[in-house]
Amino acid sequence: MNKKNILEKIRNIGIIAHIDAGKTTVTERILYYTGRSHKLGEVHDGEAVMDWMTDEQERGITITSAVTTCQWKGSEIQIIDTPGHVDFTIEVERSLRVLDGAIGVFCAVGGVEPQSETVWHQADKYRVPKMAFVNKLDRIGADFFGTVEMMKKRLDAKPLIIQLPVGIEDNFAGIIDLIQMKQLIWKDDDLGATFSTNNISSEHIKQAEEYREKLIETLAENDDELMEAYLGEETISTELLLASIRKTTIGLKLVPVLCGSALRNKGIQPLLDAIGSFLPSPSDVPPIKGINPQTGETIECPPKKNAPLAALMFKVSMIEGRKLSFVRVYSGNMKSGEDLFNPGLNKKEKLSRILMMHANKRERIDEAGPGSIVGVVGLKDSSTGDTLCSADQPVLLEKMEFYEPVISIAIEPKTHSDQDKLEQVLIKFTAEDPTLKVRMDEDTGQTILSGMGELHLEIIISRMMREFKTSVNVGKPQVVYRETIAKKAEAVSVFDKDVAGQHHFGEVKLRMTPLARGEGNRFKSEITDEIIPGMFIPAIEKGIMESLGSGALMGYPVVDVEAVLTGGSFKESQGTELAYRVSASMACKDALAAGEPFLLDPIMKVEIFVPESFVGDVIGDINSRNGKIEAIEAQRGLQIIKAVAPLAKMFGYSTSLRSATQGRGTFTMQFSHFDKS
């Protein structure tokens, strides 16, 4: 088989969904039927292959993205099973950045749930072609067509139904394949390994013919070639249908919808067939673009082995104390033992080993070509979002965006031996997780750990104890605020001192103006070179931006202000970068203090699912927390209350919601924006 054919057989896919929709169970079944694992691991038993961390097994949720590779009918499928909990959104974000296709798993009872919506739109942002798998059709309250309707409304997707369920709830037995027009029924006695393929039964044939007609009509609307055959009343062959579904899926026009019950071992083999048939190979997606770090010109990185190397490091894991980096190779070839170049750091890195990953097990390989997702060992300084390339043909791929943490806890070591270990442990965790931040509180001397939510920080503390045998005392969660100013303010500052035998002079006059929420911070200069030479302007900007890292009110970062350099003075032979940077920093602090500083709360987007009889109590509770109700929607016997509320008022909300709804209410919460509460 030549290299092009090998590339066309690769499928890099992610499995994305809301917590509890059955992502990990779907992945486990895929591994079992492709022969990658020899027993079915269940999430509820804590035995799932992909949930290998102790915390994942105990809580029955996915925390880190696990990578694995399996083979199916000639295709090599590289799968990333991503978390569904909102606190680990960054894990999904960085996985989607390197994937070519995704499968959205939806619970047939819950439908399109809030976190499914978030991850679906993350996939839209990276223009990732998607398929949908409606899972749990054996559960009471399952509604296949209702879930498809919700996909249209909540995801703004165009679903293409290519399978129908045979029976529902307790009677769910198999699926109808609308492409082949066959009925697939699974046996219950061999873990779903075999199924019978028959003609469609008389009770289902009418519905099947109706939906096949709809399938062809939807494809014709989105594919000119099929439209011609349809209008010409030609017989539409299976080959033409398959080609059309593939083209419209990769072109992001349609989303094929499949169905089944992963826990009952039904529907997974046709899903594997569909991955090979409809999702793109690395050669089907547009080549990734980067820039030449020296010239700034755009470079295209085609998925060819003989092209210059371009690879993106999308995740770092500390396994048994060693750094394991996950890399997606876009173009060129990477060999173990060779020197790589990190253009972001302008440093060479030695690649000691390349590993083919299977959750936390790994197998050594000598090289990795385009389309590969591999683990690499030996990279000392590179971190998440960095590009790896060759020094003689450098290319810099677009950096990854990370979220700012919204919640903090104070931690302190329990014993002297913990004190020694804590610093090293925190360095490892922050290398692994870009949304985790650590700082020292200068006033109290405490170590402050900030993250994306209560569960996020809870798991970090648990891992400290389990993996690194480091015990800490934990202070109550604190909100990470931001500061801004209410009015325009001006300040002047002069730095005129001898430092290390040299005289330094710099005078800076600033005007600080509040901006609208979400505008960020800006700097501009309104002065000429006669007042302060242009060579000192970058030092002034640096001094201001450093100063904005700690506000005048309580030392939180300052946001949404514009700093304008309006004046100052310069003395020949005494003006230095140090003087202007320090005086700009001092002027900035004085102007912030004079601008009536105030705090901005992190405002959370909350979705609460409650039975109708409890809606009044829940709304009253949200109002008492300074929350604002934005919408109330009905969905399958539940009311969905959409609201925004300050994080400071939402601690312990799960307990009060449970007691107000007799344990029947659930909610999801994620960061929305900073504002005055």
XYZ file of C-alpha atoms in Angstrom:
677
model
C 0.000 0.000 0.000
C 1.519 3.370 -0.955
C 1.868 6.292 1.462
C -1.127 8.200 0.029
C -3.416 5.233 0.583
C -2.170 4.858 4.170
C -2.973 8.522 4.843
C -6.457 8.154 3.366
C -7.176 5.275 5.765
C -6.429 7.340 8.905
C -9.359 8.798 10.902
C -8.545 11.190 13.752
C -11.768 11.488 15.706
C -12.999 12.763 19.043
C -16.011 11.589 20.983
C -17.744 14.620 22.506
C -20.867 15.006 24.661
C -22.542 16.140 27.870
C -21.558 14.329 31.066
C -23.373 10.982 31.308
C -24.459 10.757 27.644
C -22.380 7.579 27.286
C -19.210 8.768 25.502
C -16.815 6.526 27.384
C -19.148 3.502 27.038
C -19.294 4.087 23.248
C -15.470 4.241 23.172
C -15.166 1.044 25.240
C -17.442 -0.807 22.782
C -15.410 0.485 19.820
C -12.216 -0.866 21.438
C -13.854 -4.225 22.136
C -15.287 -4.793 18.634
C -12.063 -3.650 16.935
C -10.109 -6.144 19.061
C -8.154 -3.425 20.914
C -9.425 -4.641 24.310
C -10.556 -8.147 25.166
C -13.150 -7.357 27.767
C -15.898 -4.771 28.072
C -14.991 -2.186 30.713
C -17.956 -0.429 32.317
C -17.814 3.156 33.594
C -20.156 2.342 36.514
C -17.869 -0.519 37.621
C -14.803 1.751 37.410
C -13.294 -0.552 34.769
C -13.361 1.587 31.612
C -10.033 1.372 29.721
C -10.126 5.061 28.801
C -10.911 6.218 32.376
C -7.613 5.005 33.828
C -7.091 7.600 36.575
C -8.258 6.560 40.065
C -10.394 9.715 40.384
C -12.093 8.919 37.063
C -12.875 5.367 38.171
C -14.275 6.443 41.534
C -16.417 9.284 40.207
C -17.509 7.543 36.998
C -16.553 10.573 34.876
C -13.826 11.377 32.350
C -11.323 13.997 33.536
C -8.480 13.843 31.015
C -8.659 13.201 27.292
C -7.383 9.683 26.628
C -5.863 8.759 23.248
C -6.040 5.340 21.605
C -5.638 3.729 18.183
C -7.621 0.828 16.701
C -8.186 -0.807 13.294
C -11.530 -1.401 11.535
C -11.942 -2.785 8.001
C -8.675 -1.282 6.790
C -9.123 2.092 8.544
C -6.795 3.191 11.339
C -8.971 5.061 13.845
C -7.216 7.327 16.355
C -9.743 8.239 19.058
C -9.678 10.888 21.761
C -12.341 10.329 24.452
C -12.966 13.789 25.928
C -14.489 14.865 29.271
C -18.131 16.000 29.439
C -17.930 18.027 32.650
C -17.787 21.799 32.162
C -14.803 22.195 34.553
C -12.651 20.287 32.030
C -13.731 22.200 28.906
C -10.076 22.968 28.102
C -9.468 19.221 27.612
C -12.162 19.216 24.914
C -10.955 22.461 23.361
C -7.372 21.301 22.913
C -8.464 17.900 21.590
C -10.772 19.432 18.976
C -7.902 21.650 17.844
C -6.040 18.576 16.516
C -8.917 16.359 15.318
C -10.240 15.920 11.787
C -13.710 14.660 12.767
C -15.982 14.260 15.801
C -18.872 12.098 16.983
C -21.423 13.859 19.180
C -23.054 11.329 21.526
C -26.544 12.316 22.711
C -28.678 10.629 25.356
C -32.062 9.724 23.809
C -33.740 10.660 27.117
C -31.948 13.934 27.930
C -31.551 15.030 24.294
C -29.205 17.930 23.583
C -27.950 18.908 27.044
C -26.058 22.134 27.892
C -22.512 20.775 27.779
C -23.261 18.987 24.470
C -24.121 22.424 23.129
C -20.840 23.914 24.399
C -18.617 21.186 22.926
C -20.576 21.156 19.643
C -19.961 24.881 19.197
C -16.282 24.388 20.116
C -16.127 21.872 17.229
C -17.875 24.425 14.967
C -15.190 26.988 15.886
C -12.476 24.643 14.568
C -14.662 23.639 11.562
C -14.613 19.950 12.530
C -16.968 17.673 10.482
C -19.335 15.799 12.790
C -21.651 12.788 13.057
C -24.259 12.225 15.789
C -24.955 9.002 17.690
C -28.261 8.942 19.598
C -27.485 6.613 22.504
C -29.515 4.958 25.293
C -32.531 4.097 23.095
C -33.272 1.226 25.504
C -33.963 3.644 28.386
C -37.455 4.614 29.585
C -38.377 7.985 28.062
C -36.060 7.563 25.038
C -37.130 9.706 22.072
C -35.037 9.413 18.896
C -36.971 11.935 16.765
C -37.275 14.385 19.674
C -33.481 14.373 20.040
C -33.046 15.031 16.299
C -35.448 18.021 16.560
C -33.423 19.380 19.495
C -30.255 19.145 17.368
C -31.890 21.487 14.850
C -33.041 23.980 17.503
C -30.164 24.020 19.970
C -27.146 23.231 17.774
C -28.266 24.961 14.573
C -27.261 21.692 12.865
C -28.730 20.032 9.763
C -29.250 16.397 10.826
C -29.319 13.691 8.152
C -31.088 10.595 9.510
C -29.345 7.530 8.040
C -30.646 5.002 10.599
C -33.950 4.400 12.396
C -34.432 2.463 15.663
C -36.260 -0.888 15.629
C -38.441 -0.623 18.736
C -37.814 1.758 21.634
C -37.178 1.570 25.407
C -37.433 -2.101 26.603
C -38.305 -3.227 23.061
C -35.241 -1.676 21.385
C -33.711 -4.508 19.316
C -31.653 -2.979 16.506
C -31.575 -0.449 13.686
C -32.782 0.084 10.128
C -30.016 1.106 7.717
C -31.636 3.595 5.295
C -28.689 3.460 2.860
C -28.718 -0.331 2.310
C -32.448 -0.604 3.276
C -31.717 -3.493 5.665
C -32.739 -4.298 9.228
C -29.930 -5.120 11.705
C -30.920 -7.054 14.848
C -28.408 -7.821 17.640
C -28.364 -11.015 19.648
C -28.301 -10.552 23.409
C -26.143 -13.568 24.197
C -22.692 -12.691 22.800
C -21.982 -9.142 23.976
C -23.261 -7.700 20.702
C -20.420 -9.197 18.642
C -22.825 -10.572 15.992
C -26.039 -9.307 14.469
C -28.343 -10.543 11.729
C -28.973 -8.498 8.572
C -32.472 -9.028 7.145
C -35.019 -7.383 4.919
C -37.024 -4.686 6.701
C -40.054 -6.151 8.489
C -43.545 -5.257 7.262
C -44.323 -3.151 10.356
C -41.325 -0.854 9.700
C -41.133 -0.767 5.884
C -43.498 2.219 5.399
C -41.578 4.409 7.860
C -38.239 3.289 6.359
C -39.328 4.205 2.799
C -40.574 7.607 3.996
C -37.281 8.404 5.732
C -35.155 7.126 2.840
C -37.017 9.558 0.580
C -36.304 12.362 3.084
C -32.625 11.291 3.174
C -32.332 11.568 -0.629
C -34.202 14.918 -0.714
C -31.960 16.432 1.983
C -28.822 15.251 0.151
C -30.149 16.586 -3.177
C -30.622 20.047 -1.611
C -26.948 20.057 -0.574
C -25.204 18.163 -3.403
C -25.551 19.149 -7.085
C -24.461 15.757 -8.435
C -27.142 13.924 -6.492
C -29.673 16.656 -7.347
C -29.186 15.944 -11.084
C -29.748 12.207 -10.591
C -32.795 12.901 -8.387
C -34.425 15.342 -10.835
C -33.635 13.011 -13.745
C -35.497 10.265 -11.827
C -32.487 7.980 -12.150
C -32.012 5.060 -9.759
C -29.797 6.372 -6.986
C -27.126 3.774 -6.262
C -25.720 3.009 -2.823
C -22.278 4.192 -4.059
C -23.693 7.604 -5.066
C -25.484 7.923 -1.700
C -22.331 7.062 0.268
C -20.209 9.495 -1.785
C -22.790 12.262 -1.326
C -23.057 11.739 2.458
C -19.248 11.810 2.726
C -18.970 14.999 0.637
C -21.710 16.903 2.544
C -20.377 15.767 5.954
C -16.792 16.842 5.217
C -18.141 20.068 3.677
C -19.891 20.818 7.037
C -23.296 20.951 5.332
C -24.946 17.945 7.016
C -24.579 15.811 10.148
C -25.330 12.065 9.648
C -27.416 10.731 12.568
C -26.983 7.129 13.779
C -28.549 5.396 16.745
C -28.130 2.563 19.233
C -27.514 1.605 22.842
C -23.823 1.286 23.721
C -24.489 -0.267 27.127
C -26.657 -2.967 25.497
C -23.981 -3.482 22.754
C -26.265 -2.412 19.884
C -25.343 -0.113 16.995
C -21.558 0.174 17.406
C -20.378 -1.788 14.324
C -22.446 0.402 11.916
C -21.026 3.453 13.724
C -17.499 2.160 13.009
C -18.460 1.643 9.345
C -19.762 5.223 9.226
C -16.515 6.609 10.716
C -14.597 5.036 7.813
C -17.198 6.019 5.211
C -18.106 9.603 6.155
C -15.483 11.259 8.377
C -12.393 12.807 6.761
C -8.848 11.507 6.579
C -5.992 14.028 7.134
C -5.823 14.461 3.336
C -9.551 15.413 3.105
C -9.320 18.496 5.325
C -7.673 21.754 4.162
C -3.919 21.820 4.980
C -3.184 23.674 8.216
C -1.510 27.076 7.806
C 1.304 28.514 9.887
C 3.664 31.480 9.642
C 7.399 31.726 9.100
C 8.628 33.123 12.475
C 11.413 35.062 10.728
C 9.537 36.671 7.829
C 5.888 36.519 8.986
C 4.766 35.031 5.658
C 2.025 32.374 5.635
C 3.128 28.773 5.058
C 0.839 25.917 4.066
C 1.631 22.545 5.690
C 0.356 19.755 3.393
C -0.110 16.252 4.887
C 2.899 14.790 3.056
C 5.797 12.824 4.504
C 8.391 14.623 2.366
C 7.094 18.098 3.353
C 8.817 20.135 6.131
C 7.846 19.005 9.635
C 4.932 20.818 11.341
C 3.536 19.320 14.558
C 1.438 20.769 17.382
C 1.861 19.814 21.021
C -1.707 19.836 22.359
C -1.377 18.262 25.804
C 1.165 17.448 28.504
C 0.711 14.614 31.014
C 2.797 13.846 34.044
C 2.653 10.042 34.254
C 4.658 8.492 37.099
C 6.459 11.830 37.456
C 7.705 11.887 33.843
C 6.651 14.376 31.216
C 4.711 12.839 28.337
C 3.738 15.239 25.539
C 0.912 14.544 23.092
C 1.628 15.695 19.550
C -0.354 15.861 16.303
C 1.873 15.662 13.218
C 0.380 17.727 10.371
C 3.132 17.481 7.795
C 6.577 15.923 7.422
C 8.015 13.061 9.434
C 9.194 12.892 13.037
C 11.881 10.357 14.059
C 12.900 9.290 17.548
C 16.346 10.500 18.551
C 16.298 13.574 16.272
C 16.564 17.256 17.197
C 13.379 19.314 16.856
C 12.980 23.089 16.927
C 10.425 25.052 18.985
C 10.059 28.394 17.125
C 7.923 29.954 19.913
C 10.763 29.530 22.422
C 13.512 29.696 19.766
C 14.991 26.511 21.267
C 16.090 23.078 20.122
C 14.536 20.034 21.789
C 15.809 16.431 21.750
C 13.108 13.870 20.943
C 14.125 10.694 22.754
C 11.109 8.408 22.155
C 7.852 8.273 20.163
C 4.965 6.258 21.599
C 1.754 4.900 20.089
C -0.855 5.519 22.796
C -3.604 3.305 24.170
C -5.066 5.199 27.173
C -2.187 4.936 29.718
C -0.458 2.012 27.961
C 2.077 2.725 25.235
C 4.097 1.077 22.526
C 7.402 2.433 21.138
C 7.603 3.330 17.448
C 10.508 4.729 15.420
C 8.732 7.463 13.469
C 5.427 9.272 13.043
C 4.187 10.695 9.740
C 1.411 13.134 8.783
C -1.921 12.529 10.490
C -0.345 10.742 13.480
C -1.354 11.512 17.057
C 1.428 10.221 19.291
C 3.014 10.584 22.702
C 6.599 11.863 22.792
C 9.187 11.786 25.586
C 12.251 13.978 26.038
C 10.900 17.494 25.432
C 12.082 19.620 28.356
C 10.818 23.183 27.783
C 7.967 22.860 25.246
C 4.429 23.089 26.592
C 0.788 22.922 25.487
C 0.120 24.885 22.289
C 3.751 24.936 21.109
C 4.826 24.076 17.563
C 7.568 21.552 16.776
C 9.363 21.772 13.419
C 12.843 21.518 11.908
C 15.333 24.340 12.556
C 16.194 24.840 8.864
C 12.508 25.178 7.804
C 10.745 26.828 10.767
C 6.962 27.210 10.909
C 4.801 28.528 13.743
C 1.241 27.148 14.001
C -1.542 29.180 15.617
C -1.387 29.128 19.431
C -4.232 27.631 21.453
C -6.569 29.832 23.497
C -6.955 29.099 27.209
C -9.611 30.159 29.671
C -8.863 32.282 32.725
C -9.616 30.608 36.090
C -12.582 31.879 38.121
C -12.220 30.187 41.522
C -9.344 29.950 44.014
C -8.423 28.038 47.152
C -5.598 28.611 49.607
C -3.417 25.555 50.238
C -0.635 24.934 52.724
C 1.508 21.823 53.286
C 0.635 19.684 56.333
C 4.216 18.693 57.198
C 7.809 19.731 56.481
C 8.270 16.906 53.978
C 5.082 18.041 52.185
C 6.505 21.572 52.041
C 9.512 20.313 50.050
C 7.350 18.327 47.626
C 4.528 20.861 47.111
C 6.440 23.257 44.854
C 7.568 20.469 42.509
C 4.062 18.970 42.404
C 2.509 22.331 41.495
C 5.067 22.863 38.706
C 4.026 19.491 37.257
C 0.295 20.250 37.492
C 0.564 23.684 35.860
C 2.668 22.202 33.029
C -0.101 19.656 32.484
C -3.105 21.997 32.793
C -2.929 25.543 31.335
C -6.179 26.559 33.124
C -4.586 25.973 36.539
C -2.738 28.963 37.990
C -0.573 29.189 41.131
C 0.553 32.355 42.938
C 1.847 33.378 46.356
C -0.310 35.814 48.345
C 2.217 38.410 49.505
C 0.080 39.511 52.474
C -0.654 36.073 53.960
C 2.230 34.018 52.526
C -0.321 31.397 51.405
C -0.130 29.494 48.134
C -3.234 30.298 46.059
C -4.444 27.712 43.535
C -6.941 28.927 40.899
C -9.006 26.798 38.502
C -12.182 26.427 36.454
C -14.565 25.200 39.174
C -14.983 23.424 42.504
C -14.685 19.936 40.953
C -11.541 20.930 39.014
C -9.734 21.998 42.205
C -11.118 19.063 44.224
C -9.557 16.615 41.743
C -6.191 18.434 41.754
C -6.055 18.138 45.575
C -7.056 14.455 45.365
C -4.315 13.767 42.767
C -1.708 15.539 44.946
C -2.400 13.036 47.691
C -2.789 9.936 45.493
C -0.125 10.357 42.845
C 2.459 12.461 44.682
C 1.771 11.566 48.367
C 1.599 15.282 49.207
C -0.915 16.319 51.895
C -2.242 19.881 52.100
C -4.714 21.861 54.215
C -7.260 23.594 52.013
C -8.852 27.000 52.675
C -12.421 27.850 51.638
C -12.958 28.531 47.910
C -12.517 32.183 46.971
C -13.786 33.975 43.897
C -11.197 35.371 41.462
C -12.429 38.928 40.862
C -11.273 41.553 38.377
C -10.940 45.302 38.948
C -11.739 48.271 36.747
C -12.332 52.035 37.160
C -15.528 54.090 37.109
C -14.176 57.400 35.775
C -11.388 58.988 33.781
C -8.269 59.847 35.824
C -4.830 61.345 35.185
C -1.490 60.970 36.954
C 2.124 62.069 36.559
C 5.146 60.232 37.939
C 8.879 60.986 37.869
C 11.707 58.498 38.414
C 14.931 60.387 39.126
C 17.489 58.201 40.936
C 20.973 56.730 40.917
C 20.879 52.953 40.509
C 24.080 50.848 40.451
C 26.277 53.852 39.718
C 24.132 55.228 36.854
C 21.639 58.099 36.944
C 18.152 57.202 35.607
C 15.518 59.780 34.675
C 12.033 59.387 33.254
C 8.797 61.384 33.582
C 5.474 59.980 32.365
C 1.994 61.554 32.270
C -0.964 59.174 31.768
C -4.712 59.328 31.277
C -6.736 56.198 32.227
C -10.232 55.796 30.768
C -12.802 53.072 31.551
C -13.928 50.943 28.568
C -17.066 48.855 27.981
C -17.168 45.354 29.531
C -15.208 42.797 27.531
C -13.123 45.393 25.638
C -9.868 44.346 27.339
C -6.940 46.700 27.993
C -5.451 49.101 25.447
C -2.475 51.421 25.272
C -1.826 54.337 22.956
C 0.564 57.269 22.788
C -0.455 60.848 21.921
C 3.016 62.388 22.223
C 5.777 63.248 19.747
C 9.422 62.112 19.777
C 10.436 65.591 21.038
C 8.671 64.943 24.383
C 9.894 61.348 24.874
C 11.923 59.536 22.157
C 10.006 56.685 20.465
C 12.573 54.109 21.592
C 11.214 54.394 25.180
C 7.520 53.900 24.290
C 7.670 50.032 24.447
C 9.215 50.275 27.968
C 6.376 52.623 29.040
C 3.757 50.230 27.625
C 5.436 47.318 29.419
C 5.425 49.211 32.739
C 1.701 49.991 32.354
C 0.714 46.430 31.401
C 2.700 44.988 34.327
C 0.987 47.452 36.650
C -2.474 46.422 35.354
C -1.762 42.903 36.636
C -2.507 44.102 40.174
C -5.248 46.662 40.874
C -5.375 49.486 43.433
C -8.373 48.113 45.324
C -7.532 44.512 46.302
C -4.686 43.535 43.968
C -6.828 41.688 41.364
C -6.014 42.083 37.630
C -7.432 45.260 36.063
C -9.552 44.922 32.903
C -11.376 47.146 30.406
C -9.243 50.296 30.680
C -7.420 52.401 28.123
C -4.069 53.926 29.114
C -3.069 56.961 27.045
C 0.415 58.485 27.237
C -0.312 62.250 27.187
C 2.998 63.792 28.234
C 6.273 63.541 30.143
C 9.828 64.725 29.750
C 13.266 63.497 28.747
C 16.825 64.397 29.802
C 19.644 63.742 27.365
C 22.003 60.931 28.488
C 19.907 60.280 31.647
C 16.745 58.798 30.070
C 16.696 54.992 30.400
C 14.234 52.167 29.744
C 14.272 51.281 33.445
C 13.301 54.843 34.462
C 10.407 55.048 31.987
C 9.127 51.581 32.849
C 9.110 52.339 36.607
C 7.596 55.827 36.226
C 4.871 54.465 33.863
C 4.065 51.765 36.429
C 3.831 54.327 39.260
C 1.692 56.726 37.181
C -0.602 53.846 36.247
C -1.065 52.864 39.932
C -1.839 56.493 40.902
C -4.346 56.939 38.042
C -6.106 53.664 38.920
C -6.413 54.744 42.563
C -7.913 58.083 41.454
C -10.345 56.484 38.977
C -12.796 55.156 41.613
C -11.806 51.480 41.275
C -14.450 48.797 41.835
C -14.657 44.991 41.691
C -16.092 42.927 38.847
C -17.610 39.547 39.745
C -17.255 36.438 37.589
C -20.815 35.969 36.281
C -21.823 32.384 35.590
C -24.237 31.029 32.990
C -26.525 28.590 34.809
C -28.992 26.071 33.349
C -31.281 24.375 35.859
C -33.416 21.338 35.002
C -36.406 20.959 37.341
C -39.856 19.314 37.350
C -42.578 21.929 36.802
C -43.899 21.849 40.374
C -40.606 23.230 41.747
C -40.052 26.086 39.280
C -41.339 28.831 41.622
C -39.044 27.830 44.508
C -36.005 27.557 42.237
C -36.617 30.987 40.656
C -37.030 32.525 44.112
C -33.717 30.995 45.196
C -31.869 32.282 42.112
C -33.300 35.793 42.653
C -32.094 35.707 46.270
C -28.569 35.041 44.908
C -28.639 38.236 42.753
C -29.259 36.045 39.705
C -31.224 37.107 36.615
C -33.598 34.690 34.893
C -33.097 34.940 31.115
C -35.473 32.243 29.816
C -37.634 29.299 30.831
C -38.130 26.467 28.317
C -40.172 23.283 28.524
C -38.507 20.021 27.527
C -39.840 16.498 28.030
C -41.625 16.942 31.347
C -38.947 19.268 32.712
C -38.564 23.030 32.810
C -35.157 24.458 31.878
C -34.421 27.703 33.705
C -31.631 29.707 32.055
C -30.076 32.342 34.279
C -26.904 34.297 35.025
C -25.641 34.703 38.597
C -22.459 35.853 40.372
C -20.162 32.933 41.240
C -19.697 34.238 44.808
C -23.374 33.525 45.505
C -23.399 30.063 43.864
C -21.153 28.108 46.254
C -22.979 25.079 47.625
C -25.825 25.569 45.163
C -26.096 21.842 44.353
C -27.082 21.087 47.986
C -29.772 23.785 48.147
C -31.147 22.779 44.706
C -31.420 19.149 45.807
C -33.257 20.066 49.008
C -35.608 22.480 47.163
C -36.538 19.841 44.530
C -36.567 16.633 46.618
C -33.356 15.574 44.868
C -34.878 15.826 41.374
C -33.252 19.056 40.134
C -29.920 19.188 38.288
C -27.903 22.106 36.969
C -24.840 23.039 34.922
C -22.789 26.163 35.421
C -20.031 27.737 33.351
C -18.202 31.052 33.266
C -19.873 33.732 31.137
C -18.188 37.102 31.734
C -16.973 39.598 34.363
C -19.408 42.326 35.457
C -20.713 44.286 38.424
C -23.132 42.022 40.289
